[in-house]
């Protein structure tokens, strides 16, 4: 719940964060976290994990999403949900984001050519003035062709419905990079975002899977999927954990890709390469189901 409040602020909606429970303790541990974050970036203590997106018709891995991990010496694995908002408030997000982007592009160069990489951009990172040159530079130093990079933004990045936001998206699009709308349906969504902005992919949030074995939630998910598909976007459903969910989501053919623990949890760079090599990019979800 605390994180939701931090997020609200980081999203720039003017909501401030409040501390719950032991206030002093929270402030103190946050201060320590901030100091540690600075050091961690300098020492390159961060790591990227990768989680595949699977094309439903072919069973192929189309994309792997880069997910930030921080193996803290005393805290253990720190969730990106704790890191990103703090990095945003500290003004560290641009440096961290730059590291993530370059690292992910370089990693993708080691994968089969048909596999792309998806990189999450925080709202601040997306709204930096030289975003296009940041992206171009990451592609240049890594040698990754633009079409193999997908940038995941959330609805909060689109809240500033300005000429600039449109320009940035258009420029990235004409540079050949794909833009994908992450966690769709959780933010201050407006369905109009789907056609107002040049987006190539929509990732329907996993909260849409709740109660999907009953009529109405399934209709809602299908409606959103159909709408996105009709507007020409690829449709991904996130957070698939069971074969039942996969079957329901696959039924009418509008959902193009799926992601979730059923296929694979996020895994290390070494492990994802093994997975891609072993499967030749083909995802054997039958194996997984039986496991
Ligand atoms: P996201 O971009 O929506 O990423 C998906 C999250 O859902 C990941 O959590 C992933 O581990 C989790 N997930 C995937 N499949 C399943 C499933 O079947 N069931 C369940 N319960 N969860 C599943 P993670 O890695 O903890 O990341 C959380 C969020 O932190 C991400 O949500 C994204 O918003 C943010 N994040 C992660 N890495 C980065 C990054 O490099 N930069 C930025 N700006 N944000 C990041
Ligand atoms: Mg994402
Ligand atoms: Mg997501
Ligand atoms: Mg999510």
mmCIF file of C-alpha atoms and ligand atoms in Angstrom:
data_model
loop_
_atom_site.group_PDB
_atom_site.id
_atom_site.type_symbol
_atom_site.label_atom_id
_atom_site.label_comp_id
_atom_site.label_asym_id
_atom_site.label_seq_id
_atom_site.Cartn_x
_atom_site.Cartn_y
_atom_site.Cartn_z
ATOM 1 C CA UNK A 1 0.000 0.000 0.000
ATOM 2 C CA UNK A 2 2.899 2.335 0.712
ATOM 3 C CA UNK A 3 4.188 1.710 -2.745
ATOM 4 C CA UNK A 4 0.914 2.811 -4.260
ATOM 5 C CA UNK A 5 1.348 6.144 -2.597
ATOM 6 C CA UNK A 6 4.929 6.542 -3.722
ATOM 7 C CA UNK A 7 3.853 5.607 -7.185
ATOM 8 C CA UNK A 8 1.118 8.194 -7.169
ATOM 9 C CA UNK A 9 3.681 10.882 -6.565
ATOM 10 C CA UNK A 10 6.194 9.550 -9.017
ATOM 11 C CA UNK A 11 3.488 9.506 -11.627
ATOM 12 C CA UNK A 12 3.259 13.231 -11.256
ATOM 13 C CA UNK A 13 -0.362 13.393 -10.337
ATOM 14 C CA UNK A 14 0.416 15.700 -7.461
ATOM 15 C CA UNK A 15 -0.392 13.177 -4.797
ATOM 16 C CA UNK A 16 2.187 13.059 -2.075
ATOM 17 C CA UNK A 17 3.418 10.041 -0.272
ATOM 18 C CA UNK A 18 2.497 9.446 3.307
ATOM 19 C CA UNK A 19 4.168 7.114 5.664
ATOM 20 C CA UNK A 20 2.269 4.425 7.378
ATOM 21 C CA UNK A 21 3.070 2.596 10.585
ATOM 22 C CA UNK A 22 6.435 3.439 12.047
ATOM 23 C CA UNK A 23 7.020 6.713 10.327
ATOM 24 C CA UNK A 24 10.526 7.359 11.643
ATOM 25 C CA UNK A 25 11.614 3.895 10.695
ATOM 26 C CA UNK A 26 10.240 4.257 7.184
ATOM 27 C CA UNK A 27 11.973 7.597 6.683
ATOM 28 C CA UNK A 28 15.213 6.160 7.965
ATOM 29 C CA UNK A 29 15.075 3.020 5.855
ATOM 30 C CA UNK A 30 14.240 5.108 2.821
ATOM 31 C CA UNK A 31 17.229 7.348 3.448
ATOM 32 C CA UNK A 32 19.420 4.280 3.610
ATOM 33 C CA UNK A 33 17.813 2.916 0.459
ATOM 34 C CA UNK A 34 18.581 6.180 -1.340
ATOM 35 C CA UNK A 35 22.230 6.094 -0.345
ATOM 36 C CA UNK A 36 22.469 2.455 -1.337
ATOM 37 C CA UNK A 37 20.861 3.138 -4.711
ATOM 38 C CA UNK A 38 23.484 5.697 -5.629
ATOM 39 C CA UNK A 39 26.272 3.325 -4.686
ATOM 40 C CA UNK A 40 24.605 0.415 -6.436
ATOM 41 C CA UNK A 41 24.454 2.266 -9.734
ATOM 42 C CA UNK A 42 28.085 3.301 -9.480
ATOM 43 C CA UNK A 43 29.096 -0.265 -8.618
ATOM 44 C CA UNK A 44 26.793 -1.826 -11.178
ATOM 45 C CA UNK A 45 25.037 -4.000 -8.619
ATOM 46 C CA UNK A 46 21.899 -4.097 -10.708
ATOM 47 C CA UNK A 47 20.973 -6.931 -12.950
ATOM 48 C CA UNK A 48 18.346 -7.470 -15.601
ATOM 49 C CA UNK A 49 16.143 -10.534 -15.637
ATOM 50 C CA UNK A 50 14.136 -11.478 -18.710
ATOM 51 C CA UNK A 51 10.671 -12.907 -19.176
ATOM 52 C CA UNK A 52 9.438 -14.237 -22.532
ATOM 53 C CA UNK A 53 6.340 -13.143 -24.412
ATOM 54 C CA UNK A 54 4.946 -16.039 -26.389
ATOM 55 C CA UNK A 55 3.145 -15.763 -29.718
ATOM 56 C CA UNK A 56 0.016 -17.848 -29.237
ATOM 57 C CA UNK A 57 -0.488 -19.155 -32.768
ATOM 58 C CA UNK A 58 3.090 -20.277 -33.364
ATOM 59 C CA UNK A 59 4.270 -20.890 -29.821
ATOM 60 C CA UNK A 60 7.333 -18.796 -30.587
ATOM 61 C CA UNK A 61 9.041 -16.390 -28.238
ATOM 62 C CA UNK A 62 8.686 -12.999 -29.896
ATOM 63 C CA UNK A 63 10.105 -10.795 -27.185
ATOM 64 C CA UNK A 64 11.765 -10.945 -23.804
ATOM 65 C CA UNK A 65 10.940 -8.228 -21.309
ATOM 66 C CA UNK A 66 13.822 -6.836 -19.261
ATOM 67 C CA UNK A 67 12.976 -6.584 -15.568
ATOM 68 C CA UNK A 68 15.235 -4.834 -13.110
ATOM 69 C CA UNK A 69 16.699 -6.766 -10.193
ATOM 70 C CA UNK A 70 18.884 -5.585 -7.377
ATOM 71 C CA UNK A 71 20.580 -8.152 -5.236
ATOM 72 C CA UNK A 72 21.242 -6.060 -2.170
ATOM 73 C CA UNK A 73 24.027 -7.238 0.157
ATOM 74 C CA UNK A 74 21.740 -7.248 3.219
ATOM 75 C CA UNK A 75 18.182 -6.792 1.962
ATOM 76 C CA UNK A 76 18.332 -9.583 -0.572
ATOM 77 C CA UNK A 77 16.405 -9.118 -3.810
ATOM 78 C CA UNK A 78 14.811 -5.687 -3.893
ATOM 79 C CA UNK A 79 11.700 -5.347 -6.044
ATOM 80 C CA UNK A 80 11.743 -2.883 -8.935
ATOM 81 C CA UNK A 81 8.497 -1.550 -7.463
ATOM 82 C CA UNK A 82 10.622 -0.300 -4.563
ATOM 83 C CA UNK A 83 13.557 0.869 -6.648
ATOM 84 C CA UNK A 84 11.928 2.809 -9.473
ATOM 85 C CA UNK A 85 9.805 5.253 -7.422
ATOM 86 C CA UNK A 86 12.723 6.053 -5.128
ATOM 87 C CA UNK A 87 15.069 6.505 -8.090
ATOM 88 C CA UNK A 88 12.496 8.867 -9.621
ATOM 89 C CA UNK A 89 12.266 10.985 -6.506
ATOM 90 C CA UNK A 90 16.037 11.064 -6.184
ATOM 91 C CA UNK A 91 16.531 12.174 -9.745
ATOM 92 C CA UNK A 92 18.479 9.002 -10.391
ATOM 93 C CA UNK A 93 16.008 7.475 -12.794
ATOM 94 C CA UNK A 94 17.562 8.898 -15.954
ATOM 95 C CA UNK A 95 20.961 7.417 -15.149
ATOM 96 C CA UNK A 96 19.421 4.143 -14.075
ATOM 97 C CA UNK A 97 17.131 4.091 -17.103
ATOM 98 C CA UNK A 98 20.049 4.718 -19.431
ATOM 99 C CA UNK A 99 21.936 1.794 -17.918
ATOM 100 C CA UNK A 100 18.885 -0.474 -18.236
ATOM 101 C CA UNK A 101 18.258 0.488 -21.859
ATOM 102 C CA UNK A 102 21.830 -0.049 -23.010
ATOM 103 C CA UNK A 103 22.239 -3.269 -21.072
ATOM 104 C CA UNK A 104 18.985 -4.672 -22.487
ATOM 105 C CA UNK A 105 19.925 -3.757 -26.070
ATOM 106 C CA UNK A 106 23.348 -5.349 -25.720
ATOM 107 C CA UNK A 107 21.835 -8.483 -24.250
ATOM 108 C CA UNK A 108 19.311 -8.757 -27.082
ATOM 109 C CA UNK A 109 22.188 -8.822 -29.588
ATOM 110 C CA UNK A 110 23.081 -12.248 -28.185
ATOM 111 C CA UNK A 111 19.652 -13.708 -28.916
ATOM 112 C CA UNK A 112 18.238 -15.185 -32.120
ATOM 113 C CA UNK A 113 17.407 -12.449 -34.625
ATOM 114 C CA UNK A 114 13.690 -13.056 -34.437
ATOM 115 C CA UNK A 115 13.582 -12.181 -30.744
ATOM 116 C CA UNK A 116 13.099 -8.589 -29.576
ATOM 117 C CA UNK A 117 13.669 -6.973 -26.219
ATOM 118 C CA UNK A 118 11.090 -4.959 -24.286
ATOM 119 C CA UNK A 119 12.302 -2.247 -21.923
ATOM 120 C CA UNK A 120 10.135 -0.534 -19.317
ATOM 121 C CA UNK A 121 10.317 3.252 -19.314
ATOM 122 C CA UNK A 122 9.195 5.234 -16.303
ATOM 123 C CA UNK A 123 7.156 8.330 -16.948
ATOM 124 C CA UNK A 124 10.060 10.653 -16.147
ATOM 125 C CA UNK A 125 12.350 8.725 -18.413
ATOM 126 C CA UNK A 126 9.847 8.902 -21.225
ATOM 127 C CA UNK A 127 9.409 12.624 -20.753
ATOM 128 C CA UNK A 128 13.098 13.502 -20.855
ATOM 129 C CA UNK A 129 13.710 15.979 -23.607
ATOM 130 C CA UNK A 130 16.357 14.021 -25.458
ATOM 131 C CA UNK A 131 14.613 10.673 -25.305
ATOM 132 C CA UNK A 132 15.085 10.119 -29.025
ATOM 133 C CA UNK A 133 18.857 10.578 -28.859
ATOM 134 C CA UNK A 134 18.992 8.352 -25.754
ATOM 135 C CA UNK A 135 17.276 5.597 -27.659
ATOM 136 C CA UNK A 136 19.292 6.148 -30.836
ATOM 137 C CA UNK A 137 22.502 6.068 -28.862
ATOM 138 C CA UNK A 138 21.603 2.806 -27.105
ATOM 139 C CA UNK A 139 20.839 1.226 -30.484
ATOM 140 C CA UNK A 140 24.058 2.556 -31.963
ATOM 141 C CA UNK A 141 26.409 1.377 -29.218
ATOM 142 C CA UNK A 142 24.769 -2.038 -29.065
ATOM 143 C CA UNK A 143 24.278 -2.450 -32.804
ATOM 144 C CA UNK A 144 20.690 -3.550 -32.225
ATOM 145 C CA UNK A 145 18.322 -2.831 -35.128
ATOM 146 C CA UNK A 146 15.513 -0.499 -34.022
ATOM 147 C CA UNK A 147 12.765 -2.970 -34.882
ATOM 148 C CA UNK A 148 14.051 -5.308 -32.170
ATOM 149 C CA UNK A 149 13.425 -2.766 -29.424
ATOM 150 C CA UNK A 150 10.067 -2.300 -27.759
ATOM 151 C CA UNK A 151 9.533 0.449 -25.255
ATOM 152 C CA UNK A 152 6.914 -0.218 -22.604
ATOM 153 C CA UNK A 153 5.203 2.844 -21.231
ATOM 154 C CA UNK A 154 2.250 3.048 -18.887
ATOM 155 C CA UNK A 155 -0.880 5.111 -19.125
ATOM 156 C CA UNK A 156 0.594 7.570 -16.650
ATOM 157 C CA UNK A 157 3.199 8.489 -19.292
ATOM 158 C CA UNK A 158 0.368 9.481 -21.594
ATOM 159 C CA UNK A 159 -1.446 11.608 -19.037
ATOM 160 C CA UNK A 160 0.383 14.628 -20.290
ATOM 161 C CA UNK A 161 -1.534 14.723 -23.496
ATOM 162 C CA UNK A 162 0.641 17.389 -25.004
ATOM 163 C CA UNK A 163 2.014 18.075 -28.437
ATOM 164 C CA UNK A 164 5.337 16.949 -27.024
ATOM 165 C CA UNK A 165 4.032 13.533 -25.986
ATOM 166 C CA UNK A 166 2.650 12.991 -29.487
ATOM 167 C CA UNK A 167 5.906 14.175 -31.046
ATOM 168 C CA UNK A 168 8.035 11.904 -28.898
ATOM 169 C CA UNK A 169 5.907 8.890 -29.778
ATOM 170 C CA UNK A 170 5.879 9.775 -33.465
ATOM 171 C CA UNK A 171 9.629 10.236 -33.515
ATOM 172 C CA UNK A 172 10.298 6.949 -31.770
ATOM 173 C CA UNK A 173 7.865 5.284 -34.106
ATOM 174 C CA UNK A 174 9.510 6.705 -37.191
ATOM 175 C CA UNK A 175 12.897 5.666 -35.811
ATOM 176 C CA UNK A 176 11.489 2.127 -36.063
ATOM 177 C CA UNK A 177 11.073 1.398 -32.366
ATOM 178 C CA UNK A 178 7.854 -0.245 -31.161
ATOM 179 C CA UNK A 179 5.819 1.328 -28.402
ATOM 180 C CA UNK A 180 3.786 -0.834 -26.158
ATOM 181 C CA UNK A 181 1.230 0.285 -23.577
ATOM 182 C CA UNK A 182 1.916 -1.640 -20.373
ATOM 183 C CA UNK A 183 -0.521 -2.591 -17.596
ATOM 184 C CA UNK A 184 -3.413 -1.383 -19.676
ATOM 185 C CA UNK A 185 -6.570 -0.943 -17.675
ATOM 186 C CA UNK A 186 -4.979 -0.088 -14.348
ATOM 187 C CA UNK A 187 -4.205 3.595 -14.678
ATOM 188 C CA UNK A 188 -6.366 6.564 -15.380
ATOM 189 C CA UNK A 189 -7.235 4.895 -18.599
ATOM 190 C CA UNK A 190 -9.154 6.384 -21.270
ATOM 191 C CA UNK A 191 -9.942 4.175 -24.188
ATOM 192 C CA UNK A 192 -9.232 7.175 -26.374
ATOM 193 C CA UNK A 193 -5.504 6.748 -25.654
ATOM 194 C CA UNK A 194 -5.628 3.666 -27.763
ATOM 195 C CA UNK A 195 -6.312 5.538 -30.954
ATOM 196 C CA UNK A 196 -4.926 8.975 -30.112
ATOM 197 C CA UNK A 197 -1.371 7.803 -29.775
ATOM 198 C CA UNK A 198 0.749 5.741 -32.151
ATOM 199 C CA UNK A 199 0.996 2.510 -30.176
ATOM 200 C CA UNK A 200 1.879 -0.852 -31.676
ATOM 201 C CA UNK A 201 1.066 -3.094 -28.762
ATOM 202 C CA UNK A 202 -1.231 -3.200 -25.778
ATOM 203 C CA UNK A 203 -0.444 -5.282 -22.728
ATOM 204 C CA UNK A 204 -3.627 -5.996 -20.850
ATOM 205 C CA UNK A 205 -2.936 -6.016 -17.143
ATOM 206 C CA UNK A 206 -3.120 -9.262 -15.287
ATOM 207 C CA UNK A 207 -5.867 -7.919 -13.027
ATOM 208 C CA UNK A 208 -8.180 -8.633 -15.993
ATOM 209 C CA UNK A 209 -7.613 -12.310 -15.340
ATOM 210 C CA UNK A 210 -9.331 -12.163 -11.962
ATOM 211 C CA UNK A 211 -12.501 -14.197 -12.114
ATOM 212 C CA UNK A 212 -11.925 -14.882 -15.796
ATOM 213 C CA UNK A 213 -13.583 -18.282 -15.395
ATOM 214 C CA UNK A 214 -16.852 -16.409 -15.014
ATOM 215 C CA UNK A 215 -18.780 -14.631 -17.767
ATOM 216 C CA UNK A 216 -18.411 -10.944 -17.143
ATOM 217 C CA UNK A 217 -14.654 -10.647 -16.528
ATOM 218 C CA UNK A 218 -14.064 -12.760 -19.613
ATOM 219 C CA UNK A 219 -16.323 -10.503 -21.668
ATOM 220 C CA UNK A 220 -14.483 -7.456 -20.396
ATOM 221 C CA UNK A 221 -11.098 -8.878 -21.297
ATOM 222 C CA UNK A 222 -12.309 -9.953 -24.710
ATOM 223 C CA UNK A 223 -13.863 -6.560 -25.311
ATOM 224 C CA UNK A 224 -10.640 -4.734 -24.548
ATOM 225 C CA UNK A 225 -8.654 -7.217 -26.623
ATOM 226 C CA UNK A 226 -11.011 -6.912 -29.579
ATOM 227 C CA UNK A 227 -10.986 -3.128 -29.443
ATOM 228 C CA UNK A 228 -7.182 -3.016 -29.365
ATOM 229 C CA UNK A 229 -6.937 -5.507 -32.209
ATOM 230 C CA UNK A 230 -9.473 -3.569 -34.297
ATOM 231 C CA UNK A 231 -7.337 -0.476 -33.829
ATOM 232 C CA UNK A 232 -4.453 -2.390 -35.365
ATOM 233 C CA UNK A 233 -2.462 -3.211 -32.281
ATOM 234 C CA UNK A 234 -0.900 -6.445 -31.161
ATOM 235 C CA UNK A 235 -2.567 -7.631 -27.980
ATOM 236 C CA UNK A 236 -0.722 -9.193 -25.071
ATOM 237 C CA UNK A 237 -2.215 -10.595 -21.895
ATOM 238 C CA UNK A 238 0.121 -10.478 -18.910
ATOM 239 C CA UNK A 239 0.229 -12.737 -15.887
ATOM 240 C CA UNK A 240 -0.960 -16.038 -17.343
ATOM 241 C CA UNK A 241 -0.395 -18.620 -14.630
ATOM 242 C CA UNK A 242 -2.681 -21.522 -15.524
ATOM 243 C CA UNK A 243 -3.626 -23.502 -18.616
ATOM 244 C CA UNK A 244 -7.260 -22.627 -17.969
ATOM 245 C CA UNK A 245 -6.451 -18.919 -18.224
ATOM 246 C CA UNK A 246 -4.433 -19.549 -21.365
ATOM 247 C CA UNK A 247 -7.279 -21.445 -22.976
ATOM 248 C CA UNK A 248 -9.877 -18.809 -22.174
ATOM 249 C CA UNK A 249 -7.626 -16.036 -23.418
ATOM 250 C CA UNK A 250 -6.777 -17.888 -26.642
ATOM 251 C CA UNK A 251 -10.293 -18.869 -27.608
ATOM 252 C CA UNK A 252 -11.369 -16.149 -29.992
ATOM 253 C CA UNK A 253 -7.971 -15.451 -31.545
ATOM 254 C CA UNK A 254 -7.744 -11.727 -30.791
ATOM 255 C CA UNK A 255 -4.974 -12.041 -28.232
ATOM 256 C CA UNK A 256 -1.696 -12.363 -30.113
ATOM 257 C CA UNK A 257 0.818 -12.939 -27.321
ATOM 258 C CA UNK A 258 0.864 -13.997 -23.711
ATOM 259 C CA UNK A 259 3.276 -13.648 -20.835
ATOM 260 C CA UNK A 260 3.265 -15.184 -17.394
ATOM 261 C CA UNK A 261 4.591 -17.749 -14.976
ATOM 262 C CA UNK A 262 2.911 -20.516 -16.976
ATOM 263 C CA UNK A 263 5.535 -20.019 -19.691
ATOM 264 C CA UNK A 264 8.409 -18.772 -17.590
ATOM 265 C CA UNK A 265 9.198 -16.603 -14.623
ATOM 266 C CA UNK A 266 11.664 -13.789 -15.224
ATOM 267 C CA UNK A 267 15.103 -15.429 -15.382
ATOM 268 C CA UNK A 268 18.730 -14.283 -15.514
ATOM 269 C CA UNK A 269 20.474 -13.270 -18.721
ATOM 270 C CA UNK A 270 22.383 -16.562 -18.785
ATOM 271 C CA UNK A 271 19.239 -18.616 -18.266
ATOM 272 C CA UNK A 272 17.214 -16.790 -20.927
ATOM 273 C CA UNK A 273 19.956 -17.445 -23.455
ATOM 274 C CA UNK A 274 19.887 -21.150 -22.584
ATOM 275 C CA UNK A 275 16.131 -21.123 -22.925
ATOM 276 C CA UNK A 276 16.265 -19.378 -26.311
ATOM 277 C CA UNK A 277 19.004 -21.695 -27.568
ATOM 278 C CA UNK A 278 17.342 -24.871 -26.343
ATOM 279 C CA UNK A 279 13.978 -23.979 -27.809
ATOM 280 C CA UNK A 280 15.278 -22.283 -30.972
ATOM 281 C CA UNK A 281 12.937 -19.526 -29.943
ATOM 282 C CA UNK A 282 10.023 -21.888 -29.901
ATOM 283 C CA UNK A 283 8.252 -22.017 -26.638
ATOM 284 C CA UNK A 284 7.277 -25.466 -25.550
ATOM 285 C CA UNK A 285 4.413 -24.685 -23.300
ATOM 286 C CA UNK A 286 3.232 -28.260 -23.321
ATOM 287 C CA UNK A 287 6.362 -29.197 -21.406
ATOM 288 C CA UNK A 288 5.663 -26.556 -18.886
ATOM 289 C CA UNK A 289 2.090 -27.538 -18.381
ATOM 290 C CA UNK A 290 3.087 -31.084 -17.504
ATOM 291 C CA UNK A 291 5.884 -29.949 -15.199
HETATM 292 P P1 LIG B 1 5.539 -4.874 -15.495
HETATM 293 O O1 LIG B 1 6.344 -4.125 -16.487
HETATM 294 O O2 LIG B 1 4.088 -4.948 -15.741
HETATM 295 O O3 LIG B 1 6.194 -6.308 -15.428
HETATM 296 C C1 LIG B 1 5.491 -7.481 -15.129
HETATM 297 C C2 LIG B 1 5.607 -7.858 -13.674
HETATM 298 O O4 LIG B 1 4.701 -8.925 -13.411
HETATM 299 C C3 LIG B 1 6.988 -8.367 -13.280
HETATM 300 O O5 LIG B 1 7.211 -8.055 -11.909
HETATM 301 C C4 LIG B 1 6.825 -9.865 -13.453
HETATM 302 O O6 LIG B 1 7.724 -10.621 -12.675
HETATM 303 C C5 LIG B 1 5.412 -10.050 -12.950
HETATM 304 N N1 LIG B 1 4.797 -11.234 -13.542
HETATM 305 C C6 LIG B 1 4.998 -11.784 -14.745
HETATM 306 N N2 LIG B 1 4.246 -12.864 -14.952
HETATM 307 C C7 LIG B 1 3.502 -13.012 -13.838
HETATM 308 C C8 LIG B 1 2.516 -13.987 -13.427
HETATM 309 O O7 LIG B 1 2.168 -14.908 -14.137
HETATM 310 N N3 LIG B 1 1.982 -13.814 -12.192
HETATM 311 C C9 LIG B 1 2.353 -12.802 -11.353
HETATM 312 N N4 LIG B 1 1.776 -12.734 -10.157
HETATM 313 N N5 LIG B 1 3.283 -11.876 -11.714
HETATM 314 C C10 LIG B 1 3.848 -11.980 -12.936
HETATM 315 P P2 LIG B 1 8.541 -7.316 -11.429
HETATM 316 O O8 LIG B 1 9.731 -7.832 -12.159
HETATM 317 O O9 LIG B 1 8.551 -7.375 -9.950
HETATM 318 O O10 LIG B 1 8.325 -5.834 -11.907
HETATM 319 C C11 LIG B 1 7.300 -5.068 -11.385
HETATM 320 C C12 LIG B 1 7.152 -3.764 -12.122
HETATM 321 O O11 LIG B 1 8.296 -2.929 -11.887
HETATM 322 C C13 LIG B 1 7.063 -3.895 -13.635
HETATM 323 O O12 LIG B 1 5.757 -4.262 -14.018
HETATM 324 C C14 LIG B 1 7.448 -2.498 -14.066
HETATM 325 O O13 LIG B 1 6.364 -1.620 -13.925
HETATM 326 C C15 LIG B 1 8.497 -2.135 -13.027
HETATM 327 N N6 LIG B 1 9.829 -2.393 -13.593
HETATM 328 C C16 LIG B 1 10.536 -3.547 -13.630
HETATM 329 N N7 LIG B 1 11.701 -3.377 -14.252
HETATM 330 C C17 LIG B 1 11.755 -2.074 -14.632
HETATM 331 C C18 LIG B 1 12.709 -1.274 -15.342
HETATM 332 O O14 LIG B 1 13.767 -1.725 -15.788
HETATM 333 N N8 LIG B 1 12.394 0.051 -15.520
HETATM 334 C C19 LIG B 1 11.212 0.586 -15.085
HETATM 335 N N9 LIG B 1 10.967 1.895 -15.304
HETATM 336 N N10 LIG B 1 10.287 -0.143 -14.427
HETATM 337 C C20 LIG B 1 10.549 -1.453 -14.200
HETATM 338 MG MG1 LIG B 2 6.409 -4.060 -18.452
HETATM 339 MG MG1 LIG B 3 3.149 -5.079 -17.438
HETATM 340 MG MG1 LIG B 4 2.402 -4.952 -14.391
#
